[in-house]
mmCIF file of C-alpha atoms in Angstrom:
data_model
loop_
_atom_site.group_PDB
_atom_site.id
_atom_site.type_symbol
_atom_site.label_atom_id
_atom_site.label_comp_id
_atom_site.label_asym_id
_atom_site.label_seq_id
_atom_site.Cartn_x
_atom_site.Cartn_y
_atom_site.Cartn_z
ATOM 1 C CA UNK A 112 -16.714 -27.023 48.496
ATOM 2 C CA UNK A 113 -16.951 -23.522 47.111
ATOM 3 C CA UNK A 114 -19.904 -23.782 44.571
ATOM 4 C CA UNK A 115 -23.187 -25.301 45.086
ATOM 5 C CA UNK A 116 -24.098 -28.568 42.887
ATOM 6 C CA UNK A 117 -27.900 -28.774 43.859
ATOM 7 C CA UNK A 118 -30.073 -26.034 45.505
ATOM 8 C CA UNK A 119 -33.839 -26.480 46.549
ATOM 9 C CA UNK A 120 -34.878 -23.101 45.812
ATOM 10 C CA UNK A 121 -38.759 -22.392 47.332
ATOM 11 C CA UNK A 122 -40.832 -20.067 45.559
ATOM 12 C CA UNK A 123 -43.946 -18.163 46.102
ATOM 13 C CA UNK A 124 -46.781 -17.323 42.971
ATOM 14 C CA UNK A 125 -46.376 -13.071 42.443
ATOM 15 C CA UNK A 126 -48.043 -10.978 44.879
ATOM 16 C CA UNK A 127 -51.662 -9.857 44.339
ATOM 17 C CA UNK A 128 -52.986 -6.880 45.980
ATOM 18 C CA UNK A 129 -55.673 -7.296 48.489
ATOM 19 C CA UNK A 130 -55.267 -11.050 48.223
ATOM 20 C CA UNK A 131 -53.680 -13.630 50.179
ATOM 21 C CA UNK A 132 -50.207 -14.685 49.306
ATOM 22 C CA UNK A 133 -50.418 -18.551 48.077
ATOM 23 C CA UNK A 134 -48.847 -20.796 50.305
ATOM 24 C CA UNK A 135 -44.698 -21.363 49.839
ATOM 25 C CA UNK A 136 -44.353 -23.985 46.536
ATOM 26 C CA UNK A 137 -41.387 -26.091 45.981
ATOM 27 C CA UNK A 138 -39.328 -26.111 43.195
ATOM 28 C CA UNK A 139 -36.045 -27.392 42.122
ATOM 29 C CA UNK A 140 -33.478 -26.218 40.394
ATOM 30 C CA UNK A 141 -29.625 -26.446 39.748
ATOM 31 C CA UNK A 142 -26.521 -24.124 39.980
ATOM 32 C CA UNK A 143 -23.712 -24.941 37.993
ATOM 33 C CA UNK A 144 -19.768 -25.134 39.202
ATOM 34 C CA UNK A 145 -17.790 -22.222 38.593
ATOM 35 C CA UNK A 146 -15.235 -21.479 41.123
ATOM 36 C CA UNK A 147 -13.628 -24.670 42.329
ATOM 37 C CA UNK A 148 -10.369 -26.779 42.696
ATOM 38 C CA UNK A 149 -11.715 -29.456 40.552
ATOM 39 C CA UNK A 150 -10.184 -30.469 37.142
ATOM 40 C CA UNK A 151 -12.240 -29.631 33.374
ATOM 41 C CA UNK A 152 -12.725 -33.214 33.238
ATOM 42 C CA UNK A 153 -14.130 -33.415 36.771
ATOM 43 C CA UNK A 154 -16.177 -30.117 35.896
ATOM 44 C CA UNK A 155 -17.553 -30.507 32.921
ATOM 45 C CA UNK A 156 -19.081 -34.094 34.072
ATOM 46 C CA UNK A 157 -20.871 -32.352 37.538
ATOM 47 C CA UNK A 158 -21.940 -29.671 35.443
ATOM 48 C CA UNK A 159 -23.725 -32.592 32.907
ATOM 49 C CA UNK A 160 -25.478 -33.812 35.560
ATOM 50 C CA UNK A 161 -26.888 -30.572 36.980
ATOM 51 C CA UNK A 162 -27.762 -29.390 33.424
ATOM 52 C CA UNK A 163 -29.677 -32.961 33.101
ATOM 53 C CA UNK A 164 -31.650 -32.722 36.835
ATOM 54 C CA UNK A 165 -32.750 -28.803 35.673
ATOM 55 C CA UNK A 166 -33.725 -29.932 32.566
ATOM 56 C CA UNK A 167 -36.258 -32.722 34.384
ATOM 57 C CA UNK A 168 -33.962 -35.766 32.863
ATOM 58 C CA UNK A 169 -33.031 -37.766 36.076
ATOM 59 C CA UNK A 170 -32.459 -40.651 33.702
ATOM 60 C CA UNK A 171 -29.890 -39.009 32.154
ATOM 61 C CA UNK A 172 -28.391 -37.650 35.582
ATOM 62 C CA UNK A 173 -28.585 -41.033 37.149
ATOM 63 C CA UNK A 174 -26.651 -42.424 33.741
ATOM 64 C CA UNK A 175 -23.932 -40.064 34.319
ATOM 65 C CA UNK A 176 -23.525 -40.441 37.919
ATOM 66 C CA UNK A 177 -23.486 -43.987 38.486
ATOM 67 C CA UNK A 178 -20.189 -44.358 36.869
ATOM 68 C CA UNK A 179 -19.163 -41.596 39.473
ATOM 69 C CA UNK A 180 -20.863 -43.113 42.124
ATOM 70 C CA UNK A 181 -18.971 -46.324 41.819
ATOM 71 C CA UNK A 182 -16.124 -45.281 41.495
ATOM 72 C CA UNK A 183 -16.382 -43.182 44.828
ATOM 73 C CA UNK A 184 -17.815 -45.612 46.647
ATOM 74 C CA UNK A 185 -15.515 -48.749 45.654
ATOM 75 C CA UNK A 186 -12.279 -46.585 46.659
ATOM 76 C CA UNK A 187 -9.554 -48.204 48.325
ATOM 77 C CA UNK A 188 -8.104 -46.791 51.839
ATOM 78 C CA UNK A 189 -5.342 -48.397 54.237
ATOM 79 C CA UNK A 190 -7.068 -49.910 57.071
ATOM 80 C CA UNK A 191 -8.120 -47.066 59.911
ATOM 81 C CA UNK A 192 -7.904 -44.188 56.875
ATOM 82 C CA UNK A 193 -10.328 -41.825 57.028
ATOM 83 C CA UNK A 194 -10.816 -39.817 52.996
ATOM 84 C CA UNK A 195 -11.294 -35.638 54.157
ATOM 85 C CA UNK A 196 -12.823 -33.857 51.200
ATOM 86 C CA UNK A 197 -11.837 -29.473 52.446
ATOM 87 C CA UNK A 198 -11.273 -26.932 50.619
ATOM 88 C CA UNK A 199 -7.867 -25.715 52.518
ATOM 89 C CA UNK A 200 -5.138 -27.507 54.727
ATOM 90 C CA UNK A 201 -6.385 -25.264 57.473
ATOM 91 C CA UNK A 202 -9.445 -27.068 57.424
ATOM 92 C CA UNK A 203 -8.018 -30.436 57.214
ATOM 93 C CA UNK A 204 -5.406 -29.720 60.153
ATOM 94 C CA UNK A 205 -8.527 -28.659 62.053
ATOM 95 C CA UNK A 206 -10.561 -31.354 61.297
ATOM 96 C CA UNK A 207 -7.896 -34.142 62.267
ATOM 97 C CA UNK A 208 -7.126 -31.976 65.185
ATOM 98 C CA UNK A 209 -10.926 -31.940 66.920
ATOM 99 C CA UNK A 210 -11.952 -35.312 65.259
ATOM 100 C CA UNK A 211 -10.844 -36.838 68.598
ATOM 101 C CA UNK A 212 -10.562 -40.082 66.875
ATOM 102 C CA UNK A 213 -7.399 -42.248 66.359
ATOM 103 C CA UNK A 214 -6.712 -43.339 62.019
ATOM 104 C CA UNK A 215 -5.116 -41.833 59.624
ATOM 105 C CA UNK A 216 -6.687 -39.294 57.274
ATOM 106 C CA UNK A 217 -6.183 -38.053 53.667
ATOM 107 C CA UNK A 218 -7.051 -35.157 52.284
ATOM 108 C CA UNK A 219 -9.194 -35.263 48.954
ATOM 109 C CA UNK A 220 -10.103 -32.622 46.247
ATOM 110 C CA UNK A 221 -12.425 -34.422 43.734
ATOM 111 C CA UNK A 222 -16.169 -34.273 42.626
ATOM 112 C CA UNK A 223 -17.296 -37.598 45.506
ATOM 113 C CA UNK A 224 -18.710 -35.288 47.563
ATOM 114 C CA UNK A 225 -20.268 -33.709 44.738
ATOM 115 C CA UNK A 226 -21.554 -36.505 42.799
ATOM 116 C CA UNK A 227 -23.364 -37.674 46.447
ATOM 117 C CA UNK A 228 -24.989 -34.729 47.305
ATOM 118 C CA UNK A 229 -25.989 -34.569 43.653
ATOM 119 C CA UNK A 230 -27.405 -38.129 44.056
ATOM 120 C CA UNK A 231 -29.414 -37.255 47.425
ATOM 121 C CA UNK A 232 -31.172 -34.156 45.398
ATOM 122 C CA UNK A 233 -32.327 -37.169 42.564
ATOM 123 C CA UNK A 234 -33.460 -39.624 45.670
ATOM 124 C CA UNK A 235 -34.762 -36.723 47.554
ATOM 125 C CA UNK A 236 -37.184 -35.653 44.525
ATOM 126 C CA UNK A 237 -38.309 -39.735 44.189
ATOM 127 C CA UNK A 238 -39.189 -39.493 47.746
ATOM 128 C CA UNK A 239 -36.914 -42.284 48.404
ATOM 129 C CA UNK A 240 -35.828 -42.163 52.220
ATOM 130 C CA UNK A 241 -33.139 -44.670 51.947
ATOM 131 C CA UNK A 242 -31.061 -43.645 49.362
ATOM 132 C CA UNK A 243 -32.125 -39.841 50.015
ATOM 133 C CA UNK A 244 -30.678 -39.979 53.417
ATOM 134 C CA UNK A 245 -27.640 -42.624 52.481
ATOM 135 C CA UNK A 246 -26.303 -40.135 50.056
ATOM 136 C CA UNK A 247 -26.777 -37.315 52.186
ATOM 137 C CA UNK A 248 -24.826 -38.962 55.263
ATOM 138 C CA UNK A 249 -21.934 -39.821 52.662
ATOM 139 C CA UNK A 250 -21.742 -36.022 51.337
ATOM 140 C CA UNK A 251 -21.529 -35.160 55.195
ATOM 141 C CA UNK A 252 -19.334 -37.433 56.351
ATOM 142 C CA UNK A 253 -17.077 -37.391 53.663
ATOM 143 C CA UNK A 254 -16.910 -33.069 53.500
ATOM 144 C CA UNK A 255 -17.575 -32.747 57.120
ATOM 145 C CA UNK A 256 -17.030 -28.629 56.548
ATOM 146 C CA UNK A 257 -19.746 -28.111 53.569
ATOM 147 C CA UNK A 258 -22.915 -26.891 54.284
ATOM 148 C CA UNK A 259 -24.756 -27.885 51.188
ATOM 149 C CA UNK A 260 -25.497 -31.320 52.740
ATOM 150 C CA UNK A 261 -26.860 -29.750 55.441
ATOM 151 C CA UNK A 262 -29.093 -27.847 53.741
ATOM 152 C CA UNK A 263 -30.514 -30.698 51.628
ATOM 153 C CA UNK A 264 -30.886 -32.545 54.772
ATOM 154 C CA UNK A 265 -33.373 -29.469 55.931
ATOM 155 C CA UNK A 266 -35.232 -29.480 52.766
ATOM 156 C CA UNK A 267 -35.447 -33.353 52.995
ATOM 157 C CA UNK A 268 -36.585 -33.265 56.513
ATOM 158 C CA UNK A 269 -39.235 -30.579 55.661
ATOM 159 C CA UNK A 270 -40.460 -32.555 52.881
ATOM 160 C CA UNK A 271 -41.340 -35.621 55.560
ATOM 161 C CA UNK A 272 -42.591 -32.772 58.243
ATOM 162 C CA UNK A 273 -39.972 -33.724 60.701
ATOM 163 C CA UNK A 274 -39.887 -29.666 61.190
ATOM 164 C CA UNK A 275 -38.030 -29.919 64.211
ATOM 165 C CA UNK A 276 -34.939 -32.222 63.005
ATOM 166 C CA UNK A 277 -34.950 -29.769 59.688
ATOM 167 C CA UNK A 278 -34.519 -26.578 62.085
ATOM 168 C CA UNK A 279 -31.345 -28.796 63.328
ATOM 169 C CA UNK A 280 -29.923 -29.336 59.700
ATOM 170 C CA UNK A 281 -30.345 -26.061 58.555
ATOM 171 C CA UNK A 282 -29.085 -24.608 61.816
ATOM 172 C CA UNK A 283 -25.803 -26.776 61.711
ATOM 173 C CA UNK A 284 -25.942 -25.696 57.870
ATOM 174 C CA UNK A 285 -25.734 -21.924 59.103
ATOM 175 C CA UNK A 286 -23.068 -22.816 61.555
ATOM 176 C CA UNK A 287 -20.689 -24.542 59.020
ATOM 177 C CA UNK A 288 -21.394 -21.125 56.526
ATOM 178 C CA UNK A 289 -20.441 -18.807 59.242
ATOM 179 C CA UNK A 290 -17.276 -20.693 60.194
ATOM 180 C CA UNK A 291 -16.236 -21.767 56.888
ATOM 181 C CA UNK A 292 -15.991 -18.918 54.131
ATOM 182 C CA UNK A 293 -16.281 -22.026 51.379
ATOM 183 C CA UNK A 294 -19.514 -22.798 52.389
ATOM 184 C CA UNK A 295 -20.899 -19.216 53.092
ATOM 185 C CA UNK A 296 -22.382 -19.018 49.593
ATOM 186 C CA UNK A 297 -25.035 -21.057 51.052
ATOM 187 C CA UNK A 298 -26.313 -19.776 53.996
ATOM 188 C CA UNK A 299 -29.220 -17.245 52.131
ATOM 189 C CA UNK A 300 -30.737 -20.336 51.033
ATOM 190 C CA UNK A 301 -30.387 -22.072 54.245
ATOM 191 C CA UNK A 302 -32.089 -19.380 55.893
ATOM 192 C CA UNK A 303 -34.691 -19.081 53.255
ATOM 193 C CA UNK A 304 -35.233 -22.497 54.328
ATOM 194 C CA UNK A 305 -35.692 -21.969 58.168
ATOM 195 C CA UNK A 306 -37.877 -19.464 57.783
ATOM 196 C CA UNK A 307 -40.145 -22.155 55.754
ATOM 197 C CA UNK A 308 -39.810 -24.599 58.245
ATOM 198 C CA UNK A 309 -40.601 -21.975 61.159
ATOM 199 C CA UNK A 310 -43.723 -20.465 59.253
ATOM 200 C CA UNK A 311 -44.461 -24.273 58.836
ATOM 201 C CA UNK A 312 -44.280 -24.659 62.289
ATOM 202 C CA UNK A 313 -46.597 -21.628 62.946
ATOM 203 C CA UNK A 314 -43.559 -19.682 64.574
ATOM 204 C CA UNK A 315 -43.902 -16.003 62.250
ATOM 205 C CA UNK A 316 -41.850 -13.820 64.343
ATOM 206 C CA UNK A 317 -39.259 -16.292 63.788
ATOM 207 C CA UNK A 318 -39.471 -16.959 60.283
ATOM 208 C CA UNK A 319 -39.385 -13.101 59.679
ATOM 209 C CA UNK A 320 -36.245 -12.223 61.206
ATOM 210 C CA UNK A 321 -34.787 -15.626 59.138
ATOM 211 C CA UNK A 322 -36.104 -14.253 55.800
ATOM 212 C CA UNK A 323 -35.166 -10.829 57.056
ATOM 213 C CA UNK A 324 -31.538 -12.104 57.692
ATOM 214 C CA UNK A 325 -31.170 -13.485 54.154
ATOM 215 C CA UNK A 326 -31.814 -10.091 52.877
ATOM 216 C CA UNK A 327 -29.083 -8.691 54.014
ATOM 217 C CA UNK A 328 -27.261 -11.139 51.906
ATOM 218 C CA UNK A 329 -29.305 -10.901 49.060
ATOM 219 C CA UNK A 330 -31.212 -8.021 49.062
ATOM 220 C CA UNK A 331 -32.795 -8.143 45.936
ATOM 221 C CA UNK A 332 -34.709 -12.005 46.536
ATOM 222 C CA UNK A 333 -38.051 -11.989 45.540
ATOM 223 C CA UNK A 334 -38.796 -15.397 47.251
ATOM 224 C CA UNK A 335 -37.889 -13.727 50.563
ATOM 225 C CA UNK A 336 -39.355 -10.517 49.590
ATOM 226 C CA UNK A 337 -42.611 -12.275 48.725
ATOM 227 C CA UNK A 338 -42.552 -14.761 51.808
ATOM 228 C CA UNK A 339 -42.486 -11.748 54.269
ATOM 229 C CA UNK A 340 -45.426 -10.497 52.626
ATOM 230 C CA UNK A 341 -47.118 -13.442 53.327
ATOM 231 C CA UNK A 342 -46.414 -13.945 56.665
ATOM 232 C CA UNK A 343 -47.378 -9.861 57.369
ATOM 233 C CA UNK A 344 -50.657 -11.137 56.170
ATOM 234 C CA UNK A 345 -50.961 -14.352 58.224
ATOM 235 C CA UNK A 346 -49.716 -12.031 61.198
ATOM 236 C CA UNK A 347 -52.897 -9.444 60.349
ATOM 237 C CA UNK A 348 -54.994 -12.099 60.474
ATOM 238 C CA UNK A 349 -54.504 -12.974 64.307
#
């Protein structure tokens, strides 16, 4: 996939001099598509549905993806066939080539992928396990080369303080961006995200170096900026 659908963005309260930095607050937000291999039609309707979830209207999202949803879900494959959603036919030839499993496989380019991870963001913000994680593992499995799912699946994992599996997602997350130059877009956030799971898990010098990483990507971050200050302070307190 080459744009992000949902992002879980953490951000810090502004500095204060000679004050503690608050601890890391959660917030969600929504990017929109722009550079894709999707159709208007396709396009426009994503697009909807992240403009409803910024805007706080899940009832309108979930409206406007269950039609989606359906549809992806109820489609039709000869028996043994295996749906690929990639971005290039190098990716699909390499997929079918390591996949070590006998079927037959067809590569997709169409907003499924999408409308799941899209889905998992709305179950992952109800707090509902179940469908959080079933839409995840459909995103992943369907786009087995998009990091995005991965990196939901760290947030998701944070969320339930399973810190140890979320260091997993977002560390496959960061493996799929550096392999896969569709996917790179994501991997500030995804280490943005380690290093709030590592400063969760008390591990600073860690955390540092991952928020120090995703400045080299993004150099002018404030949520990275401002989480290094924090964790300078929690170091000068030991």
């Amino acid at each position: 996939m080459k744009e992000i659908i949902v992002a879980l963005l953490m951000l810090t309260p502004n500095l204060a001099l000679a004050e503690d930095v608050a601890p890391t607050e959660v917030v969600e937000t929504v990017l929109e598509q722009k550079n894709h291999a999707l159709g208007e039609t396709e396009v426009k309707k994503i697009n909807e549905i992240n403009s409803a979830i910024q805007n706080g209207d899940r009832e309108t999202a979930f409206s406007k993806l269950k039609p989606i949803l359906s549809q992806c879900e109820s489609r039709k494959t000869e028996a043994g066939e295996k749906i690929i959603y990639v971005d290039k036919i190098e990716e699909f030839l390499e997929f079918v080539g390591t996949s070590g499993k006998n079927g037959k496989y067809k590569w997709v380019i169409d907003y499924c992928p999408r409308a799941y991870n899209a889905a998992a963001f709305l179950y992952v913000a109800g707090n509902d396990k179940e469908n959080a994680f079933k839409y995840l593992n459909l995103a992943s499995d369907s786009a087995p080369f998009w990091a995005e799912p991965q990196n939901e699946r760290g947030y998701f994992l944070g969320k339930l303080k399973d810190f140890q599996a979320a260091l997993a997602a977002y560390q496959k997350a960061i493996e799929l961006e550096d392999k896969h130059e569709s996917s790179a877009y994501v991997k500030p956030m995804s280490l943005r995200g380690m290093g709030f799971i590592l400063t969760e898990m008390g591990e600073l010098d860690a955390a540092q170096k991952a928020y120090e990483n995703s400045l080299v990507l993004e150099p002018n971050n404030e949520l990275a900026k401002n989480e290094l200050e924090y964790i300078r302070q929690q170091k000068a307190k030991k």
